[in-house]
């Protein structure tokens, strides 16, 4: 499915400064694989050596934190907005 | 322009150790880990500290602030009371108990400490607007500090917050935007706003200023040690929202030891959560080192962070120091607020009810040593969370005619 991916400031060096790029894939895993093919190196910033989402990265498909869904197997519906956001918390 | 952050010399990633120049950045470019202020401390003496102002600025040599920080318009928080809590101690069977009562800060919560550091960083970076994502106390601390510092304020909260916290944040001016969602959604929104031109030149105290802001919580550790006569408490109970405060109190204790300001003695750190938002407590009990996020449902709204970024570090610290993480239900929180108020004359907000409730639970289950010197934190003022004790507590104990006979009958 075609999706849009929102890129956080610290990863925009990979996307030529773009805050939002197009993506493709049936699941989040596919979308991230395609993203890394388009922007080599960006995948290793989001996923650790074992292929899991890094501890301090939050990924959302639409409004849903994928940790509450199916993680990397979360479906990516047509037109979905995927957001990659550094985890911070204040209170 | 050169940035003067006093003894702070760099930002360092807590996860992988990568170092970056001091700037308005908060996440490691390598691994997304949180960036923290790294220091080169000079010699610091107890006497120099004691000669300083009765505020957090007495510790300016240990904070990411310039030496003249106290001369600029600021809220000057800190140096709050450490109350010897003999009555509460007797009620719980604890020999030596103190309450660190941060409701005495300018906007009645510990958040004034962290915001004071963030304001200085915002000024240094030339930001014109002070912002935050907040569960309530922080919003009021930010709008007040911005007013004093002459900065604009625009703060973001979950729309369903306690009325008192909203009113308090609004009275200082600035914009207060309610987000239809949870705190975690507010936080996510702020992170996206930072990357957008809309948020240009904005200092989000707990996002892009977080490496500076978070250091403010170290002052709780410094004050407790100084007020105990330059000793570390043997046990301390600290509330957990994002977990930042707990990790920074640990950092503060370690710095005091490293600088020779206190004797190197062991201390145990206990974390306190509300059962309705207890992801760190659940991970602790399950023996996990990662925290599974939850959707919060508790009266302790100031602690209602379902996805606490510092949760893993809290687990490390509780285990390393021999402490624990525990949680209490909403009725236990209310009971603990009333217990603290009726024994020590301190009216705590719900977060204080959480720490006192957890203190009670820990001592009753034998995990907290009743013979060891113990400190419990009250981080905010009960007037902000009146709803928690409303109902029966909002009515007189009796209503009578103004006559002695009526009074005699009522008592």
PDB file of N, CA, C and O in Angstrom, chain A residues 8-77:
ATOM      1  N   UNK A   8      11.561  12.377  11.578  1.00  0.00           N
ATOM      2  CA  UNK A   8      11.961  13.343  12.613  1.00  0.00           C
ATOM      3  C   UNK A   8      13.210  14.120  12.189  1.00  0.00           C
ATOM      4  O   UNK A   8      13.968  13.658  11.325  1.00  0.00           O
ATOM      5  N   UNK A   9      13.404  15.265  12.798  1.00  0.00           N
ATOM      6  CA  UNK A   9      14.495  16.168  12.418  1.00  0.00           C
ATOM      7  C   UNK A   9      15.835  15.445  12.312  1.00  0.00           C
ATOM      8  O   UNK A   9      16.563  15.634  11.331  1.00  0.00           O
ATOM      9  N   UNK A  10      16.129  14.579  13.302  1.00  0.00           N
ATOM     10  CA  UNK A  10      17.480  13.993  13.319  1.00  0.00           C
ATOM     11  C   UNK A  10      17.697  12.943  12.223  1.00  0.00           C
ATOM     12  O   UNK A  10      18.811  12.496  12.029  1.00  0.00           O
ATOM     13  N   UNK A  11      16.637  12.550  11.520  1.00  0.00           N
ATOM     14  CA  UNK A  11      16.831  11.596  10.408  1.00  0.00           C
ATOM     15  C   UNK A  11      16.703  12.268   9.044  1.00  0.00           C
ATOM     16  O   UNK A  11      16.795  11.600   8.011  1.00  0.00           O
ATOM     17  N   UNK A  12      16.490  13.567   9.047  1.00  0.00           N
ATOM     18  CA  UNK A  12      16.261  14.236   7.752  1.00  0.00           C
ATOM     19  C   UNK A  12      17.531  14.378   6.935  1.00  0.00           C
ATOM     20  O   UNK A  12      17.481  14.702   5.751  1.00  0.00           O
ATOM     21  N   UNK A  13      18.686  14.109   7.553  1.00  0.00           N
ATOM     22  CA  UNK A  13      19.930  14.103   6.772  1.00  0.00           C
ATOM     23  C   UNK A  13      19.861  13.005   5.707  1.00  0.00           C
ATOM     24  O   UNK A  13      20.454  13.117   4.642  1.00  0.00           O
ATOM     25  N   UNK A  14      19.101  11.933   6.011  1.00  0.00           N
ATOM     26  CA  UNK A  14      18.972  10.823   5.056  1.00  0.00           C
ATOM     27  C   UNK A  14      18.003  11.150   3.926  1.00  0.00           C
ATOM     28  O   UNK A  14      18.103  10.594   2.838  1.00  0.00           O
ATOM     29  N   UNK A  15      17.010  12.018   4.228  1.00  0.00           N
ATOM     30  CA  UNK A  15      15.936  12.253   3.251  1.00  0.00           C
ATOM     31  C   UNK A  15      16.100  13.595   2.549  1.00  0.00           C
ATOM     32  O   UNK A  15      15.120  14.161   2.053  1.00  0.00           O
ATOM     33  N   UNK A  16      17.324  14.117   2.550  1.00  0.00           N
ATOM     34  CA  UNK A  16      17.566  15.392   1.877  1.00  0.00           C
ATOM     35  C   UNK A  16      16.787  16.537   2.500  1.00  0.00           C
ATOM     36  O   UNK A  16      16.392  17.480   1.825  1.00  0.00           O
ATOM     37  N   UNK A  17      16.534  16.432   3.804  1.00  0.00           N
ATOM     38  CA  UNK A  17      15.845  17.510   4.514  1.00  0.00           C
ATOM     39  C   UNK A  17      14.331  17.379   4.500  1.00  0.00           C
ATOM     40  O   UNK A  17      13.641  18.178   5.136  1.00  0.00           O
ATOM     41  N   UNK A  18      13.799  16.387   3.798  1.00  0.00           N
ATOM     42  CA  UNK A  18      12.335  16.248   3.731  1.00  0.00           C
ATOM     43  C   UNK A  18      11.755  15.732   5.039  1.00  0.00           C
ATOM     44  O   UNK A  18      12.235  14.756   5.601  1.00  0.00           O
ATOM     45  N   UNK A  19      10.674  16.385   5.497  1.00  0.00           N
ATOM     46  CA  UNK A  19      10.001  15.983   6.728  1.00  0.00           C
ATOM     47  C   UNK A  19       9.009  14.859   6.457  1.00  0.00           C
ATOM     48  O   UNK A  19       8.567  14.190   7.380  1.00  0.00           O
ATOM     49  N   UNK A  20       8.642  14.688   5.205  1.00  0.00           N
ATOM     50  CA  UNK A  20       7.667  13.653   4.865  1.00  0.00           C
ATOM     51  C   UNK A  20       8.051  13.031   3.530  1.00  0.00           C
ATOM     52  O   UNK A  20       8.378  13.747   2.582  1.00  0.00           O
ATOM     53  N   UNK A  21       8.044  11.697   3.473  1.00  0.00           N
ATOM     54  CA  UNK A  21       8.384  11.017   2.221  1.00  0.00           C
ATOM     55  C   UNK A  21       7.331   9.951   1.927  1.00  0.00           C
ATOM     56  O   UNK A  21       6.598   9.521   2.826  1.00  0.00           O
ATOM     57  N   UNK A  22       7.280   9.526   0.697  1.00  0.00           N
ATOM     58  CA  UNK A  22       6.354   8.464   0.313  1.00  0.00           C
ATOM     59  C   UNK A  22       6.912   7.107   0.723  1.00  0.00           C
ATOM     60  O   UNK A  22       8.130   6.929   0.829  1.00  0.00           O
ATOM     61  N   UNK A  23       6.001   6.158   0.965  1.00  0.00           N
ATOM     62  CA  UNK A  23       6.439   4.812   1.329  1.00  0.00           C
ATOM     63  C   UNK A  23       5.526   3.777   0.719  1.00  0.00           C
ATOM     64  O   UNK A  23       4.502   4.097   0.114  1.00  0.00           O
ATOM     65  N   UNK A  24       5.929   2.516   0.894  1.00  0.00           N
ATOM     66  CA  UNK A  24       5.212   1.433   0.221  1.00  0.00           C
ATOM     67  C   UNK A  24       5.371   0.171   1.052  1.00  0.00           C
ATOM     68  O   UNK A  24       6.456  -0.113   1.548  1.00  0.00           O
ATOM     69  N   UNK A  25       4.273  -0.601   1.206  1.00  0.00           N
ATOM     70  CA  UNK A  25       4.395  -1.880   1.899  1.00  0.00           C
ATOM     71  C   UNK A  25       3.093  -2.288   2.555  1.00  0.00           C
ATOM     72  O   UNK A  25       2.259  -1.442   2.870  1.00  0.00           O
ATOM     73  N   UNK A  26       2.939  -3.610   2.761  1.00  0.00           N
ATOM     74  CA  UNK A  26       1.710  -4.124   3.382  1.00  0.00           C
ATOM     75  C   UNK A  26       1.759  -3.992   4.892  1.00  0.00           C
ATOM     76  O   UNK A  26       0.731  -3.839   5.546  1.00  0.00           O
ATOM     77  N   UNK A  27       2.973  -4.071   5.458  1.00  0.00           N
ATOM     78  CA  UNK A  27       3.125  -3.950   6.914  1.00  0.00           C
ATOM     79  C   UNK A  27       4.193  -2.899   7.209  1.00  0.00           C
ATOM     80  O   UNK A  27       4.947  -2.482   6.316  1.00  0.00           O
ATOM     81  N   UNK A  28       4.293  -2.521   8.479  1.00  0.00           N
ATOM     82  CA  UNK A  28       5.314  -1.552   8.886  1.00  0.00           C
ATOM     83  C   UNK A  28       6.707  -2.080   8.527  1.00  0.00           C
ATOM     84  O   UNK A  28       7.565  -1.329   8.061  1.00  0.00           O
ATOM     85  N   UNK A  29       6.917  -3.391   8.719  1.00  0.00           N
ATOM     86  CA  UNK A  29       8.220  -3.983   8.394  1.00  0.00           C
ATOM     87  C   UNK A  29       8.575  -3.732   6.921  1.00  0.00           C
ATOM     88  O   UNK A  29       9.691  -3.312   6.610  1.00  0.00           O
ATOM     89  N   UNK A  30       7.598  -3.955   6.045  1.00  0.00           N
ATOM     90  CA  UNK A  30       7.827  -3.735   4.603  1.00  0.00           C
ATOM     91  C   UNK A  30       8.117  -2.265   4.313  1.00  0.00           C
ATOM     92  O   UNK A  30       8.989  -1.931   3.513  1.00  0.00           O
ATOM     93  N   UNK A  31       7.346  -1.394   4.966  1.00  0.00           N
ATOM     94  CA  UNK A  31       7.509   0.048   4.732  1.00  0.00           C
ATOM     95  C   UNK A  31       8.919   0.487   5.128  1.00  0.00           C
ATOM     96  O   UNK A  31       9.585   1.225   4.399  1.00  0.00           O
ATOM     97  N   UNK A  32       9.399  -0.022   6.281  1.00  0.00           N
ATOM     98  CA  UNK A  32      10.730   0.376   6.750  1.00  0.00           C
ATOM     99  C   UNK A  32      11.818  -0.194   5.831  1.00  0.00           C
ATOM    100  O   UNK A  32      12.841   0.451   5.594  1.00  0.00           O
ATOM    101  N   UNK A  33      11.588  -1.411   5.308  1.00  0.00           N
ATOM    102  CA  UNK A  33      12.563  -2.011   4.381  1.00  0.00           C
ATOM    103  C   UNK A  33      12.659  -1.182   3.108  1.00  0.00           C
ATOM    104  O   UNK A  33      13.753  -0.898   2.605  1.00  0.00           O
ATOM    105  N   UNK A  34      11.506  -0.761   2.607  1.00  0.00           N
ATOM    106  CA  UNK A  34      11.479   0.073   1.391  1.00  0.00           C
ATOM    107  C   UNK A  34      12.117   1.445   1.676  1.00  0.00           C
ATOM    108  O   UNK A  34      12.852   1.986   0.841  1.00  0.00           O
ATOM    109  N   UNK A  35      11.850   1.971   2.862  1.00  0.00           N
ATOM    110  CA  UNK A  35      12.415   3.274   3.244  1.00  0.00           C
ATOM    111  C   UNK A  35      13.936   3.192   3.230  1.00  0.00           C
ATOM    112  O   UNK A  35      14.617   4.098   2.737  1.00  0.00           O
ATOM    113  N   UNK A  36      14.473   2.074   3.758  1.00  0.00           N
ATOM    114  CA  UNK A  36      15.924   1.908   3.797  1.00  0.00           C
ATOM    115  C   UNK A  36      16.496   1.717   2.396  1.00  0.00           C
ATOM    116  O   UNK A  36      17.619   2.129   2.117  1.00  0.00           O
ATOM    117  N   UNK A  37      15.713   1.100   1.510  1.00  0.00           N
ATOM    118  CA  UNK A  37      16.165   0.946   0.121  1.00  0.00           C
ATOM    119  C   UNK A  37      16.232   2.310  -0.567  1.00  0.00           C
ATOM    120  O   UNK A  37      17.162   2.597  -1.331  1.00  0.00           O
ATOM    121  N   UNK A  38      15.242   3.171  -0.252  1.00  0.00           N
ATOM    122  CA  UNK A  38      15.209   4.511  -0.861  1.00  0.00           C
ATOM    123  C   UNK A  38      16.251   5.445  -0.244  1.00  0.00           C
ATOM    124  O   UNK A  38      16.802   6.310  -0.921  1.00  0.00           O
ATOM    125  N   UNK A  39      16.468   5.283   1.069  1.00  0.00           N
ATOM    126  CA  UNK A  39      17.364   6.187   1.805  1.00  0.00           C
ATOM    127  C   UNK A  39      18.352   5.334   2.602  1.00  0.00           C
ATOM    128  O   UNK A  39      18.161   5.124   3.810  1.00  0.00           O
ATOM    129  N   UNK A  40      19.379   4.809   1.948  1.00  0.00           N
ATOM    130  CA  UNK A  40      20.252   3.815   2.583  1.00  0.00           C
ATOM    131  C   UNK A  40      20.810   4.297   3.930  1.00  0.00           C
ATOM    132  O   UNK A  40      21.283   5.429   4.044  1.00  0.00           O
ATOM    133  N   UNK A  41      20.700   3.421   4.925  1.00  0.00           N
ATOM    134  CA  UNK A  41      21.223   3.738   6.256  1.00  0.00           C
ATOM    135  C   UNK A  41      20.159   4.126   7.251  1.00  0.00           C
ATOM    136  O   UNK A  41      20.345   4.002   8.469  1.00  0.00           O
ATOM    137  N   UNK A  42      19.012   4.603   6.755  1.00  0.00           N
ATOM    138  CA  UNK A  42      17.991   5.110   7.674  1.00  0.00           C
ATOM    139  C   UNK A  42      17.385   3.969   8.504  1.00  0.00           C
ATOM    140  O   UNK A  42      17.026   4.167   9.671  1.00  0.00           O
ATOM    141  N   UNK A  43      17.345   2.767   7.919  1.00  0.00           N
ATOM    142  CA  UNK A  43      16.752   1.628   8.619  1.00  0.00           C
ATOM    143  C   UNK A  43      17.490   1.289   9.904  1.00  0.00           C
ATOM    144  O   UNK A  43      16.880   0.985  10.939  1.00  0.00           O
ATOM    145  N   UNK A  44      18.823   1.365   9.852  1.00  0.00           N
ATOM    146  CA  UNK A  44      19.641   1.021  11.021  1.00  0.00           C
ATOM    147  C   UNK A  44      19.533   2.056  12.131  1.00  0.00           C
ATOM    148  O   UNK A  44      19.922   1.788  13.269  1.00  0.00           O
ATOM    149  N   UNK A  45      19.029   3.223  11.779  1.00  0.00           N
ATOM    150  CA  UNK A  45      18.799   4.245  12.822  1.00  0.00           C
ATOM    151  C   UNK A  45      17.524   3.925  13.598  1.00  0.00           C
ATOM    152  O   UNK A  45      17.396   4.253  14.764  1.00  0.00           O
ATOM    153  N   UNK A  46      16.560   3.277  12.916  1.00  0.00           N
ATOM    154  CA  UNK A  46      15.245   3.010  13.516  1.00  0.00           C
ATOM    155  C   UNK A  46      15.220   1.637  14.176  1.00  0.00           C
ATOM    156  O   UNK A  46      14.611   1.455  15.234  1.00  0.00           O
ATOM    157  N   UNK A  47      15.892   0.661  13.550  1.00  0.00           N
ATOM    158  CA  UNK A  47      15.895  -0.712  14.083  1.00  0.00           C
ATOM    159  C   UNK A  47      17.280  -1.042  14.629  1.00  0.00           C
ATOM    160  O   UNK A  47      18.290  -0.598  14.083  1.00  0.00           O
ATOM    161  N   UNK A  48      17.312  -1.837  15.706  1.00  0.00           N
ATOM    162  CA  UNK A  48      18.609  -2.236  16.263  1.00  0.00           C
ATOM    163  C   UNK A  48      19.181  -3.435  15.498  1.00  0.00           C
ATOM    164  O   UNK A  48      18.594  -3.898  14.514  1.00  0.00           O
ATOM    165  N   UNK A  49      20.315  -3.939  15.986  1.00  0.00           N
ATOM    166  CA  UNK A  49      21.019  -5.013  15.270  1.00  0.00           C
ATOM    167  C   UNK A  49      20.151  -6.261  15.115  1.00  0.00           C
ATOM    168  O   UNK A  49      20.277  -7.009  14.149  1.00  0.00           O
ATOM    169  N   UNK A  50      19.247  -6.472  16.098  1.00  0.00           N
ATOM    170  CA  UNK A  50      18.411  -7.675  16.027  1.00  0.00           C
ATOM    171  C   UNK A  50      17.124  -7.437  15.234  1.00  0.00           C
ATOM    172  O   UNK A  50      16.259  -8.311  15.171  1.00  0.00           O
ATOM    173  N   UNK A  51      17.013  -6.255  14.624  1.00  0.00           N
ATOM    174  CA  UNK A  51      15.853  -5.979  13.781  1.00  0.00           C
ATOM    175  C   UNK A  51      14.626  -5.492  14.527  1.00  0.00           C
ATOM    176  O   UNK A  51      13.548  -5.359  13.955  1.00  0.00           O
ATOM    177  N   UNK A  52      14.775  -5.211  15.844  1.00  0.00           N
ATOM    178  CA  UNK A  52      13.642  -4.678  16.613  1.00  0.00           C
ATOM    179  C   UNK A  52      13.664  -3.151  16.568  1.00  0.00           C
ATOM    180  O   UNK A  52      14.715  -2.536  16.371  1.00  0.00           O
ATOM    181  N   UNK A  53      12.484  -2.549  16.787  1.00  0.00           N
ATOM    182  CA  UNK A  53      12.432  -1.093  16.876  1.00  0.00           C
ATOM    183  C   UNK A  53      13.253  -0.665  18.091  1.00  0.00           C
ATOM    184  O   UNK A  53      13.111  -1.240  19.183  1.00  0.00           O
ATOM    185  N   UNK A  54      14.130   0.302  17.909  1.00  0.00           N
ATOM    186  CA  UNK A  54      14.997   0.751  19.005  1.00  0.00           C
ATOM    187  C   UNK A  54      14.174   1.214  20.210  1.00  0.00           C
ATOM    188  O   UNK A  54      13.069   1.727  20.062  1.00  0.00           O
ATOM    189  N   UNK A  55      14.784   1.056  21.387  1.00  0.00           N
ATOM    190  CA  UNK A  55      14.082   1.325  22.640  1.00  0.00           C
ATOM    191  C   UNK A  55      13.561   2.762  22.719  1.00  0.00           C
ATOM    192  O   UNK A  55      12.533   3.024  23.316  1.00  0.00           O
ATOM    193  N   UNK A  56      14.286   3.689  22.136  1.00  0.00           N
ATOM    194  CA  UNK A  56      13.905   5.092  22.274  1.00  0.00           C
ATOM    195  C   UNK A  56      13.284   5.668  21.010  1.00  0.00           C
ATOM    196  O   UNK A  56      13.356   6.861  20.756  1.00  0.00           O
ATOM    197  N   UNK A  57      12.699   4.793  20.206  1.00  0.00           N
ATOM    198  CA  UNK A  57      11.975   5.239  19.015  1.00  0.00           C
ATOM    199  C   UNK A  57      10.521   4.809  19.177  1.00  0.00           C
ATOM    200  O   UNK A  57      10.243   3.661  19.525  1.00  0.00           O
ATOM    201  N   UNK A  58       9.614   5.746  18.950  1.00  0.00           N
ATOM    202  CA  UNK A  58       8.197   5.395  18.903  1.00  0.00           C
ATOM    203  C   UNK A  58       7.737   5.485  17.453  1.00  0.00           C
ATOM    204  O   UNK A  58       8.036   6.464  16.768  1.00  0.00           O
ATOM    205  N   UNK A  59       7.034   4.461  16.991  1.00  0.00           N
ATOM    206  CA  UNK A  59       6.513   4.466  15.620  1.00  0.00           C
ATOM    207  C   UNK A  59       4.990   4.375  15.692  1.00  0.00           C
ATOM    208  O   UNK A  59       4.443   3.569  16.449  1.00  0.00           O
ATOM    209  N   UNK A  60       4.344   5.234  14.943  1.00  0.00           N
ATOM    210  CA  UNK A  60       2.882   5.270  14.908  1.00  0.00           C
ATOM    211  C   UNK A  60       2.395   4.976  13.504  1.00  0.00           C
ATOM    212  O   UNK A  60       2.946   5.492  12.529  1.00  0.00           O
ATOM    213  N   UNK A  61       1.359   4.143  13.400  1.00  0.00           N
ATOM    214  CA  UNK A  61       0.628   3.999  12.135  1.00  0.00           C
ATOM    215  C   UNK A  61      -0.687   4.721  12.373  1.00  0.00           C
ATOM    216  O   UNK A  61      -1.490   4.281  13.202  1.00  0.00           O
ATOM    217  N   UNK A  62      -0.869   5.839  11.698  1.00  0.00           N
ATOM    218  CA  UNK A  62      -2.007   6.713  12.020  1.00  0.00           C
ATOM    219  C   UNK A  62      -1.828   7.223  13.436  1.00  0.00           C
ATOM    220  O   UNK A  62      -0.770   7.739  13.784  1.00  0.00           O
ATOM    221  N   UNK A  63      -2.834   7.027  14.283  1.00  0.00           N
ATOM    222  CA  UNK A  63      -2.780   7.509  15.665  1.00  0.00           C
ATOM    223  C   UNK A  63      -2.257   6.443  16.627  1.00  0.00           C
ATOM    224  O   UNK A  63      -2.120   6.690  17.816  1.00  0.00           O
ATOM    225  N   UNK A  64      -2.012   5.237  16.116  1.00  0.00           N
ATOM    226  CA  UNK A  64      -1.731   4.104  16.999  1.00  0.00           C
ATOM    227  C   UNK A  64      -0.230   3.844  17.161  1.00  0.00           C
ATOM    228  O   UNK A  64       0.495   3.670  16.181  1.00  0.00           O
ATOM    229  N   UNK A  65       0.233   3.842  18.406  1.00  0.00           N
ATOM    230  CA  UNK A  65       1.598   3.425  18.729  1.00  0.00           C
ATOM    231  C   UNK A  65       1.683   1.933  18.397  1.00  0.00           C
ATOM    232  O   UNK A  65       0.909   1.134  18.933  1.00  0.00           O
ATOM    233  N   UNK A  66       2.600   1.548  17.532  1.00  0.00           N
ATOM    234  CA  UNK A  66       2.614   0.156  17.062  1.00  0.00           C
ATOM    235  C   UNK A  66       2.909  -0.835  18.196  1.00  0.00           C
ATOM    236  O   UNK A  66       2.642  -2.022  18.065  1.00  0.00           O
ATOM    237  N   UNK A  67       3.435  -0.339  19.327  1.00  0.00           N
ATOM    238  CA  UNK A  67       3.647  -1.242  20.467  1.00  0.00           C
ATOM    239  C   UNK A  67       2.310  -1.741  21.025  1.00  0.00           C
ATOM    240  O   UNK A  67       2.258  -2.778  21.669  1.00  0.00           O
ATOM    241  N   UNK A  68       1.256  -0.949  20.804  1.00  0.00           N
ATOM    242  CA  UNK A  68      -0.078  -1.378  21.223  1.00  0.00           C
ATOM    243  C   UNK A  68      -0.742  -2.232  20.135  1.00  0.00           C
ATOM    244  O   UNK A  68      -1.804  -2.787  20.337  1.00  0.00           O
ATOM    245  N   UNK A  69      -0.145  -2.261  18.955  1.00  0.00           N
ATOM    246  CA  UNK A  69      -0.716  -3.033  17.846  1.00  0.00           C
ATOM    247  C   UNK A  69       0.155  -4.277  17.639  1.00  0.00           C
ATOM    248  O   UNK A  69       0.448  -4.984  18.594  1.00  0.00           O
ATOM    249  N   UNK A  70       0.583  -4.518  16.417  1.00  0.00           N
ATOM    250  CA  UNK A  70       1.335  -5.752  16.157  1.00  0.00           C
ATOM    251  C   UNK A  70       2.806  -5.474  15.859  1.00  0.00           C
ATOM    252  O   UNK A  70       3.455  -6.231  15.126  1.00  0.00           O
ATOM    253  N   UNK A  71       3.332  -4.382  16.433  1.00  0.00           N
ATOM    254  CA  UNK A  71       4.744  -4.065  16.238  1.00  0.00           C
ATOM    255  C   UNK A  71       5.072  -3.915  14.766  1.00  0.00           C
ATOM    256  O   UNK A  71       4.330  -3.282  14.013  1.00  0.00           O
ATOM    257  N   UNK A  72       6.145  -4.537  14.349  1.00  0.00           N
ATOM    258  CA  UNK A  72       6.572  -4.421  12.952  1.00  0.00           C
ATOM    259  C   UNK A  72       5.598  -5.096  11.988  1.00  0.00           C
ATOM    260  O   UNK A  72       5.615  -4.834  10.790  1.00  0.00           O
ATOM    261  N   UNK A  73       4.743  -5.985  12.516  1.00  0.00           N
ATOM    262  CA  UNK A  73       3.749  -6.651  11.672  1.00  0.00           C
ATOM    263  C   UNK A  73       2.446  -5.857  11.554  1.00  0.00           C
ATOM    264  O   UNK A  73       1.487  -6.318  10.934  1.00  0.00           O
ATOM    265  N   UNK A  74       2.409  -4.669  12.150  1.00  0.00           N
ATOM    266  CA  UNK A  74       1.211  -3.825  12.058  1.00  0.00           C
ATOM    267  C   UNK A  74       0.919  -3.519  10.582  1.00  0.00           C
ATOM    268  O   UNK A  74       1.811  -3.066   9.859  1.00  0.00           O
ATOM    269  N   UNK A  75      -0.319  -3.777  10.135  1.00  0.00           N
ATOM    270  CA  UNK A  75      -0.648  -3.484   8.735  1.00  0.00           C
ATOM    271  C   UNK A  75      -0.522  -1.991   8.417  1.00  0.00           C
ATOM    272  O   UNK A  75      -0.753  -1.146   9.287  1.00  0.00           O
ATOM    273  N   UNK A  76      -0.130  -1.706   7.184  1.00  0.00           N
ATOM    274  CA  UNK A  76      -0.023  -0.319   6.725  1.00  0.00           C
ATOM    275  C   UNK A  76      -1.096  -0.083   5.667  1.00  0.00           C
ATOM    276  O   UNK A  76      -0.886  -0.374   4.485  1.00  0.00           O
ATOM    277  N   UNK A  77      -2.285   0.411   6.079  1.00  0.00           N
ATOM    278  CA  UNK A  77      -3.366   0.583   5.105  1.00  0.00           C
ATOM    279  C   UNK A  77      -3.060   1.667   4.073  1.00  0.00           C
ATOM    280  O   UNK A  77      -2.246   2.554   4.325  1.00  0.00           O
TER     281      UNK A  77
END
